[in-house]
Short mmCIF file of C-alpha atoms and ligand atoms in Angstrom, two decimals:
data_model
loop_
_atom_site.label_atom_id
_atom_site.label_comp_id
_atom_site.label_asym_id
_atom_site.label_seq_id
_atom_site.Cartn_x
_atom_site.Cartn_y
_atom_site.Cartn_z
CA UNK A 2 -0.31 0.13 -0.31
CA UNK A 3 2.94 2.58 -0.77
CA UNK A 4 1.04 5.09 -2.52
CA UNK A 5 -2.05 5.05 -0.48
CA UNK A 6 -3.15 8.54 1.00
CA UNK A 7 -6.14 7.76 1.46
CA UNK A 8 -7.50 6.66 4.80
CA UNK A 9 -7.64 3.24 5.92
CA UNK A 10 -11.04 1.48 7.19
CA UNK A 11 -9.84 2.53 10.36
CA UNK A 12 -9.13 6.08 9.28
CA UNK A 13 -5.46 5.41 9.36
CA UNK A 14 -3.46 7.51 7.48
CA UNK A 15 0.38 5.80 7.65
CA UNK A 16 0.92 6.15 10.91
CA UNK A 17 -1.69 9.25 11.42
CA UNK A 18 -5.22 9.17 12.15
CA UNK A 19 -7.53 6.99 14.02
CA UNK A 20 -10.49 8.23 16.78
CA UNK A 21 -9.84 8.49 20.17
CA UNK A 22 -12.79 9.99 21.76
CA UNK A 23 -14.83 9.47 24.82
CA UNK A 24 -16.42 5.99 25.51
CA UNK A 25 -20.29 7.81 25.53
CA UNK A 26 -19.57 9.06 21.79
CA UNK A 27 -18.37 5.69 20.48
CA UNK A 28 -21.64 4.71 19.15
CA UNK A 29 -22.16 7.83 17.14
CA UNK A 30 -18.52 7.88 15.62
CA UNK A 31 -19.29 4.02 15.04
CA UNK A 32 -22.55 4.34 13.15
CA UNK A 33 -21.09 7.03 11.25
CA UNK A 34 -18.62 5.50 10.24
CA UNK A 35 -20.49 2.43 8.96
CA UNK A 36 -23.27 4.87 6.80
CA UNK A 37 -21.36 7.69 5.68
CA UNK A 38 -19.85 6.31 2.27
CA UNK A 39 -23.08 4.27 2.11
CA UNK A 40 -25.32 7.30 2.09
CA UNK A 41 -22.84 9.76 0.25
CA UNK A 42 -23.44 7.25 -2.83
CA UNK A 43 -27.16 7.03 -3.10
CA UNK A 44 -28.37 8.45 -5.72
CA UNK A 45 -31.13 10.87 -4.15
CA UNK A 46 -28.16 12.01 -1.90
CA UNK A 47 -26.08 12.83 -4.58
CA UNK A 48 -28.43 14.60 -6.63
CA UNK A 49 -29.69 16.67 -3.67
CA UNK A 50 -26.03 17.37 -2.72
CA UNK A 51 -24.95 18.32 -6.32
CA UNK A 52 -28.16 20.74 -6.83
CA UNK A 53 -27.26 22.60 -3.72
CA UNK A 54 -23.65 23.15 -5.01
CA UNK A 55 -24.99 24.44 -8.10
CA UNK A 56 -27.92 26.25 -7.08
CA UNK A 57 -26.81 27.44 -3.84
CA UNK A 58 -23.41 27.61 -3.89
CA UNK A 59 -22.77 28.52 -7.25
CA UNK A 60 -20.00 25.73 -8.25
CA UNK A 61 -18.21 24.90 -10.83
CA UNK A 62 -16.12 28.04 -9.02
CA UNK A 63 -14.51 29.28 -12.39
CA UNK A 64 -10.69 28.23 -12.52
CA UNK A 65 -9.18 31.52 -13.75
CA UNK A 66 -6.20 32.04 -15.96
CA UNK A 67 -4.31 35.15 -14.00
CA UNK A 68 -2.04 36.81 -17.04
CA UNK A 69 -0.81 39.65 -15.24
CA UNK A 70 0.12 37.74 -12.20
CA UNK A 71 1.67 34.96 -14.40
CA UNK A 72 4.28 37.50 -16.31
CA UNK A 73 5.27 38.60 -13.31
CA UNK A 74 6.18 34.81 -11.99
CA UNK A 75 7.14 34.17 -15.64
CA UNK A 76 5.07 30.73 -15.61
CA UNK A 77 0.76 29.55 -15.99
CA UNK A 78 -0.68 30.85 -13.36
CA UNK A 79 -4.64 29.75 -12.63
CA UNK A 80 -6.71 30.31 -9.81
CA UNK A 81 -8.96 28.15 -8.98
CA UNK A 82 -11.98 30.44 -7.46
CA UNK A 83 -13.20 29.39 -4.40
CA UNK A 84 -13.80 32.80 -3.39
CA UNK A 85 -16.25 33.10 -5.25
CA UNK A 86 -18.90 30.84 -3.66
CA UNK A 87 -21.21 31.46 -1.56
CA UNK A 88 -20.57 33.14 2.18
CA UNK A 89 -17.38 33.13 0.96
CA UNK A 90 -15.06 30.29 0.70
CA UNK A 91 -14.75 26.48 0.69
CA UNK A 92 -16.27 25.55 3.97
CA UNK A 93 -19.58 25.50 2.63
CA UNK A 94 -18.94 22.71 -0.27
CA UNK A 95 -18.59 20.72 3.85
CA UNK A 96 -21.31 21.73 5.68
CA UNK A 97 -23.49 21.28 2.67
CA UNK A 98 -22.37 17.98 2.62
CA UNK A 99 -22.33 17.07 6.42
CA UNK A 100 -26.23 18.52 7.23
CA UNK A 101 -27.14 16.36 4.39
CA UNK A 102 -25.62 13.16 6.13
CA UNK A 103 -27.20 14.39 9.84
CA UNK A 104 -30.40 14.37 8.13
CA UNK A 105 -30.33 11.09 6.69
CA UNK A 106 -29.19 10.00 10.20
CA UNK A 107 -32.57 11.44 11.44
CA UNK A 108 -30.75 14.44 14.23
CA UNK A 109 -32.42 17.55 14.69
CA UNK A 110 -29.66 19.38 16.52
CA UNK A 111 -26.21 20.61 15.10
CA UNK A 112 -23.47 21.82 16.97
CA UNK A 113 -20.32 23.59 15.78
CA UNK A 114 -17.50 24.94 17.07
CA UNK A 115 -15.46 27.81 15.99
CA UNK A 116 -12.90 30.05 15.96
CA UNK A 117 -12.79 33.10 14.01
CA UNK A 118 -16.50 32.76 13.01
CA UNK A 119 -16.00 31.12 9.33
CA UNK A 120 -16.99 27.53 10.12
CA UNK A 121 -19.81 28.65 12.43
CA UNK A 122 -21.39 30.99 10.06
CA UNK A 123 -20.98 28.20 7.36
CA UNK A 124 -22.57 25.92 9.78
CA UNK A 125 -25.51 28.11 10.23
CA UNK A 126 -26.09 29.14 6.67
CA UNK A 127 -26.45 25.37 5.86
CA UNK A 128 -28.85 25.08 9.27
CA UNK A 129 -31.14 27.91 8.21
CA UNK A 130 -31.18 26.38 4.71
CA UNK A 131 -32.88 23.11 6.15
CA UNK A 132 -34.74 24.17 9.01
CA UNK A 133 -32.51 22.92 11.76
CA UNK A 134 -31.62 24.10 14.96
CA UNK A 135 -28.08 25.42 15.20
CA UNK A 136 -25.46 25.55 18.44
CA UNK A 137 -22.14 27.03 17.97
CA UNK A 138 -19.69 27.11 21.05
CA UNK A 139 -17.00 29.86 20.25
CA UNK A 140 -14.17 31.18 23.19
CA UNK A 141 -15.36 34.76 25.18
CA UNK A 142 -12.64 36.52 23.51
CA UNK A 143 -13.29 35.06 20.02
CA UNK A 144 -17.02 36.23 20.34
CA UNK A 145 -14.97 39.58 21.16
CA UNK A 146 -12.64 39.77 18.43
CA UNK A 147 -15.03 38.68 16.03
CA UNK A 148 -18.62 40.31 16.33
CA UNK A 149 -19.28 40.52 12.57
CA UNK A 150 -19.58 36.38 12.44
CA UNK A 151 -20.87 36.27 15.32
CA UNK A 152 -23.97 39.12 14.14
CA UNK A 153 -23.86 36.75 11.44
CA UNK A 154 -24.84 33.63 12.65
CA UNK A 155 -27.63 35.91 15.20
CA UNK A 156 -28.73 37.06 11.67
CA UNK A 157 -28.85 33.63 10.47
CA UNK A 158 -30.48 31.92 13.94
CA UNK A 159 -28.19 30.05 15.46
CA UNK A 160 -27.72 30.67 19.09
CA UNK A 161 -24.39 31.36 19.93
CA UNK A 162 -22.57 30.40 23.18
CA UNK A 163 -19.46 31.57 24.44
CA UNK A 164 -16.95 29.18 26.10
CA UNK A 165 -15.46 30.48 29.43
CA UNK A 166 -13.11 28.50 30.25
CA UNK A 167 -9.05 28.08 29.53
CA UNK A 168 -7.77 30.64 27.19
CA UNK A 169 -11.89 30.97 26.05
CA UNK A 170 -10.50 30.21 22.41
CA UNK A 171 -11.13 27.52 19.67
CA UNK A 172 -9.77 24.42 22.05
CA UNK A 173 -12.25 25.91 24.41
CA UNK A 174 -15.17 25.83 22.38
CA UNK A 175 -13.97 22.41 21.27
CA UNK A 176 -14.38 21.33 24.60
CA UNK A 177 -17.78 22.68 25.38
CA UNK A 178 -18.80 21.33 22.13
CA UNK A 179 -18.24 18.11 22.92
CA UNK A 180 -19.51 18.35 26.23
CA UNK A 181 -22.93 19.16 24.66
CA UNK A 182 -22.72 15.99 22.38
CA UNK A 183 -21.73 13.71 25.54
CA UNK A 184 -24.89 15.20 26.97
CA UNK A 185 -26.98 14.42 24.19
CA UNK A 186 -25.43 12.22 21.47
CA UNK A 187 -28.64 10.47 20.12
CA UNK A 188 -30.29 13.54 18.52
CA UNK A 189 -27.28 15.80 18.39
CA UNK A 190 -24.49 15.75 15.02
CA UNK A 191 -21.18 17.63 15.25
CA UNK A 192 -20.24 19.73 12.36
CA UNK A 193 -16.63 19.78 12.00
CA UNK A 194 -14.94 22.53 9.72
CA UNK A 195 -11.87 21.10 8.49
CA UNK A 196 -10.23 17.79 7.68
CA UNK A 197 -10.04 17.37 11.55
CA UNK A 198 -11.43 14.86 14.41
CA UNK A 199 -11.76 11.39 14.70
CA UNK A 200 -12.34 9.05 11.95
CA UNK A 201 -14.65 9.23 9.90
CA UNK A 202 -14.41 13.11 9.34
CA UNK A 203 -11.08 13.42 8.12
CA UNK A 204 -12.38 11.23 5.16
CA UNK A 205 -15.66 12.70 5.06
CA UNK A 206 -14.93 16.34 5.00
CA UNK A 207 -12.10 15.07 2.02
CA UNK A 208 -14.75 13.84 0.30
CA UNK A 209 -16.66 16.53 0.58
CA UNK A 210 -14.02 19.40 -0.46
CA UNK A 211 -13.02 16.61 -3.25
CA UNK A 212 -15.07 18.75 -5.59
CA UNK A 213 -12.52 21.43 -5.78
CA UNK A 214 -9.92 18.79 -7.31
CA UNK A 215 -13.02 17.09 -9.51
CA UNK A 216 -13.51 20.30 -11.26
CA UNK A 217 -10.16 21.47 -11.53
CA UNK A 218 -9.34 18.39 -13.85
CA UNK A 219 -12.30 19.08 -16.34
CA UNK A 220 -11.73 22.94 -16.33
CA UNK A 221 -7.42 22.26 -16.96
CA UNK A 222 -8.18 19.40 -19.49
CA UNK A 223 -10.65 22.21 -21.40
CA UNK A 224 -8.08 24.88 -20.94
CA UNK A 225 -4.43 23.35 -21.92
CA UNK A 226 -5.34 19.92 -22.84
CA UNK A 227 -4.53 18.16 -20.05
CA UNK A 228 -5.96 17.15 -16.86
CA UNK A 229 -2.89 17.59 -14.85
CA UNK A 230 -1.02 20.92 -13.28
CA UNK A 231 2.99 20.50 -12.81
CA UNK A 232 2.24 22.38 -9.41
CA UNK A 233 -1.23 23.02 -6.93
CA UNK A 234 -0.81 25.38 -3.77
CA UNK A 235 -3.05 25.38 -1.11
CA UNK A 236 -2.89 27.11 2.38
CA UNK A 237 -3.29 24.98 5.36
CA UNK A 238 -4.70 25.72 8.48
CA UNK A 239 -6.67 21.96 9.68
CA UNK A 240 -6.07 21.31 5.68
CA UNK A 241 -9.90 20.71 4.30
CA UNK A 242 -9.02 23.53 0.96
CA UNK A 243 -5.94 21.60 0.34
CA UNK A 244 -7.27 17.98 1.05
CA UNK A 245 -10.12 18.95 -1.36
CA UNK A 246 -7.20 20.39 -4.13
CA UNK A 247 -5.42 17.55 -3.49
CA UNK A 248 -7.92 14.86 -3.66
CA UNK A 249 -7.84 13.49 -7.26
CA UNK A 250 -4.37 14.51 -7.61
CA UNK A 251 -2.47 12.39 -4.38
CA UNK A 252 -1.68 8.82 -6.71
CA UNK A 253 0.07 10.98 -9.61
CA UNK A 254 3.28 11.61 -8.29
CA UNK A 255 4.12 13.96 -11.61
CA UNK A 256 1.74 16.65 -10.02
CA UNK A 257 3.78 18.22 -6.96
CA UNK A 258 1.23 19.30 -4.17
CA UNK A 259 2.66 22.50 -2.37
CA UNK A 260 1.43 22.74 1.56
CA UNK A 261 1.73 25.89 2.57
CA UNK A 262 1.37 27.22 6.45
CA UNK A 263 1.44 30.04 8.17
CA UNK A 264 4.76 31.45 10.34
CA UNK A 265 3.74 33.87 11.72
CA UNK A 266 6.14 36.19 12.89
CA UNK A 267 8.75 33.72 11.57
CA UNK A 268 9.60 30.33 12.17
CA UNK A 269 11.41 30.62 15.34
CA UNK A 270 9.55 33.74 16.91
CA UNK A 271 7.34 31.25 18.76
CA UNK A 272 4.45 32.74 17.39
CA UNK A 273 3.53 30.89 14.34
CA UNK A 274 1.25 28.18 13.19
CA UNK A 275 3.72 26.11 10.93
CA UNK A 276 2.31 22.81 12.83
CA UNK A 277 4.07 20.52 10.39
CA UNK A 278 7.79 22.12 10.65
CA UNK A 279 7.43 22.67 14.41
CA UNK A 280 4.96 19.94 15.47
CA UNK A 281 5.24 16.24 17.15
CA UNK A 282 3.52 13.67 17.43
CA UNK A 283 0.13 13.79 19.60
CA UNK A 284 -3.21 13.46 19.92
CA UNK A 285 -5.63 16.53 19.26
CA UNK A 286 -9.54 16.30 18.85
CA UNK A 287 -10.00 13.13 18.52
CA UNK A 288 -6.95 11.73 16.14
CA UNK A 289 -3.41 11.16 16.34
CA UNK A 290 -1.39 14.04 14.21
CA UNK A 291 1.02 16.45 14.35
CA UNK A 292 0.60 19.32 16.79
CA UNK A 293 2.84 22.04 18.88
CA UNK A 294 3.25 21.09 21.78
CA UNK A 295 5.83 21.57 24.67
CA UNK A 296 8.20 18.76 25.85
CA UNK A 297 5.81 18.56 28.85
CA UNK A 298 2.95 17.78 26.16
CA UNK A 299 1.30 21.12 26.46
CA UNK A 300 -0.43 22.15 23.29
CA UNK A 301 1.24 25.79 22.47
CA UNK A 302 -0.57 28.77 21.50
CA UNK A 303 -0.56 29.04 17.58
CA UNK A 304 -0.29 32.47 16.05
CA UNK A 305 -0.62 34.07 12.67
CA UNK A 306 -2.31 37.17 11.58
CA UNK A 307 -4.78 34.82 9.69
CA UNK A 308 -7.76 33.64 11.85
CA UNK A 309 -8.44 30.30 9.58
CA UNK A 310 -4.90 29.16 10.02
CA UNK A 311 -4.05 29.70 13.24
CA UNK A 312 -4.82 26.31 14.56
CA UNK A 313 -2.30 24.18 16.70
CA UNK A 314 -2.56 20.83 14.58
CA UNK A 315 -3.00 19.67 11.39
CA UNK A 316 -5.24 17.20 9.41
CA UNK A 317 -3.94 13.57 9.90
CA UNK A 318 -3.73 13.00 6.22
CA UNK A 319 -1.63 16.27 5.99
CA UNK A 320 0.52 14.83 8.41
CA UNK A 321 0.90 11.80 6.24
CA UNK A 322 1.46 13.86 2.70
CA UNK A 323 4.69 15.85 4.84
CA UNK A 324 6.21 12.55 6.39
CA UNK A 325 5.86 10.84 3.33
CA UNK A 326 6.89 13.48 1.31
CA UNK A 327 4.08 13.35 -1.15
CA UNK A 328 3.46 17.20 -0.35
CA UNK A 329 5.71 19.67 -0.08
CA UNK A 330 5.77 21.69 2.64
CA UNK A 331 6.14 25.45 2.57
CA UNK A 332 5.37 28.66 4.79
CA UNK A 333 4.67 32.40 4.57
CA UNK A 334 5.14 34.61 7.60
CA UNK A 335 2.48 37.49 8.26
CA UNK A 336 4.42 40.10 5.91
CA UNK A 337 5.00 37.94 3.01
CA UNK A 338 0.95 36.88 2.94
CA UNK A 339 0.16 40.74 3.30
CA UNK A 340 2.10 41.71 0.76
CA UNK A 341 1.05 38.39 -1.64
CA UNK A 342 -2.47 39.51 -1.01
CA UNK A 343 -1.65 42.94 -2.28
CA UNK A 344 -0.50 42.31 -5.24
CA UNK A 345 -3.08 39.71 -6.27
CA UNK A 346 -5.44 43.21 -5.50
CA UNK A 347 -3.06 45.43 -7.71
CA UNK A 348 -2.16 42.52 -10.48
CA UNK A 349 -5.55 40.82 -10.77
CA UNK A 350 -7.97 43.08 -9.15
CA UNK A 351 -9.01 40.18 -6.54
CA UNK A 352 -8.48 40.89 -3.30
CA UNK A 353 -8.07 37.52 -1.40
CA UNK A 354 -8.54 36.54 2.47
CA UNK A 355 -5.76 36.50 3.99
CA UNK A 356 -5.48 32.84 4.46
CA UNK A 357 -5.43 32.01 0.81
CA UNK A 358 -2.63 34.84 0.36
CA UNK A 359 -0.52 32.30 1.84
CA UNK A 360 -0.71 30.34 -1.19
CA UNK A 361 0.13 33.07 -2.90
CA UNK A 362 3.31 33.93 -1.46
CA UNK A 363 4.79 30.66 -1.98
CA UNK A 364 4.58 31.98 -5.71
CA UNK A 365 7.56 33.61 -4.36
CA UNK A 366 9.54 30.81 -2.96
CA UNK A 367 9.07 27.96 -6.23
CA UNK A 368 11.26 28.24 -9.03
CA UNK A 369 8.92 27.50 -11.86
CA UNK A 370 10.21 26.92 -15.56
CA UNK A 371 8.00 29.08 -18.51
CA UNK A 372 5.55 26.10 -19.64
CA UNK A 373 4.29 24.64 -16.22
CA UNK A 374 0.85 24.61 -14.92
CA UNK A 375 0.60 26.30 -11.57
CA UNK A 376 -3.17 26.26 -9.93
CA UNK A 377 -3.03 27.92 -6.83
CA UNK A 378 -6.65 27.02 -4.67
CA UNK A 379 -7.90 30.88 -3.81
CA UNK A 380 -9.84 29.70 -0.85
CA UNK A 381 -11.48 32.31 0.04
CA UNK A 382 -12.22 35.97 -0.30
CA UNK A 383 -11.07 38.76 1.91
CA UNK A 384 -14.29 41.06 2.26
CA UNK A 385 -13.67 39.11 6.16
CA UNK A 386 -10.17 40.68 5.86
CA UNK A 387 -10.94 44.40 5.49
CA UNK A 388 -9.82 45.62 8.93
CA UNK A 389 -6.59 43.20 9.25
CA UNK A 390 -5.44 44.86 5.96
CA UNK A 391 -6.54 48.12 7.11
CA UNK A 392 -4.33 48.17 10.12
CA UNK A 393 -1.39 46.60 8.37
CA UNK A 394 -1.32 48.80 5.32
CA UNK A 395 -2.72 52.20 7.49
CA UNK A 396 -5.34 52.89 4.87
C1 PLP B 7 -11.24 28.27 7.43
C2 PLP B 7 -10.36 28.58 6.17
C3 PLP B 7 -9.00 28.31 5.87
C4 PLP B 7 -8.10 27.48 6.75
O1 PLP B 7 -8.95 26.09 6.44
P1 PLP B 7 -8.77 24.73 5.80
O2 PLP B 7 -9.37 23.62 6.85
O3 PLP B 7 -7.14 24.53 6.27
O4 PLP B 7 -8.87 24.88 4.41
C5 PLP B 7 -8.42 29.09 4.43
N1 PLP B 7 -8.92 30.00 3.56
C6 PLP B 7 -10.14 29.79 4.47
C7 PLP B 7 -10.74 31.52 3.24
C8 PLP B 7 -10.67 29.85 5.29
O5 PLP B 7 -12.07 30.57 5.62
#
């Protein structure tokens, strides 16, 4: 099985993955594990999922040839425009998939945790769409920092519950969400926002996001005559947009996969989120992966100017792609990402999410040939980051 980069039946990618959950949740995870692929393969499920991706999300997202950016880097650069999706990023592909699974499992109540609020908004959106109750746990500090997203969730009908323990941020919100799930395992479905968590979540989320590379293949074939680019570049927080952009190319080793993590104020500054480079093996959110921790195993607070990359772990598939060398892991500092984001504004008239700007920053770190075909997954748009852009560039 040397060349398999997909999960095995127990949810392992090499040495990473698995399902480490409290015993009370074991039946839920077990049921989901038995059902998720079956449900996803049902004709009625596919029909409903594809219809919503088309009419509600606005898929397929365009694959755009960025002419001026290509001239600058002396190669051929295409942008996969996930920024044009409804709600402004790739996250909606996954939350639509999971809400349809929840419905088919007869669940009446959705819970989620959110850090910066993007996943909370994507979850509240699909709950409004389907008329299912939505409870979002969010750290008290994050609630104060991310007022517009809190307002969005409330407008969409969600209940936002502050997590007031510990550092009052994402990991505390996760603890609260898991506590809730343990109390009401029968009727509650937990929507996870990235390729993290216990098996089968990482594989399920990757499958929902795989629509990105499925479309990419078709679009490249049409535009350049081959399905296969030379490079695919994506930013990595938990890893879901990258997992989706890589999915259909994992076994084709000629396609170089580039994952870009947030180096924050610098890899050696003590303030970064470059998980694969700085992380060690451990268990976080129910799976074995690489995570940033102290010598005695305490999780280190991550830092990045981009709220979506500010996560101390990385999905188990990415840990395996890193360890096996199938993907190359680069990183970009706050400054590099902010400049790359501004460059896209000036050269292409597109304001990217700061997460996506990290992927763009990698263009400067690779020696391309002039005929190389490079796809950058533009995971989201920058509207949500305007305040950060304003204070960074003193506009
Ligand atoms: C949440 C988010 C990310 C990071 O999450 P992944 O699971 O690593 O994709 C990246 N880009 C945008 C725009 C986001 O909202």
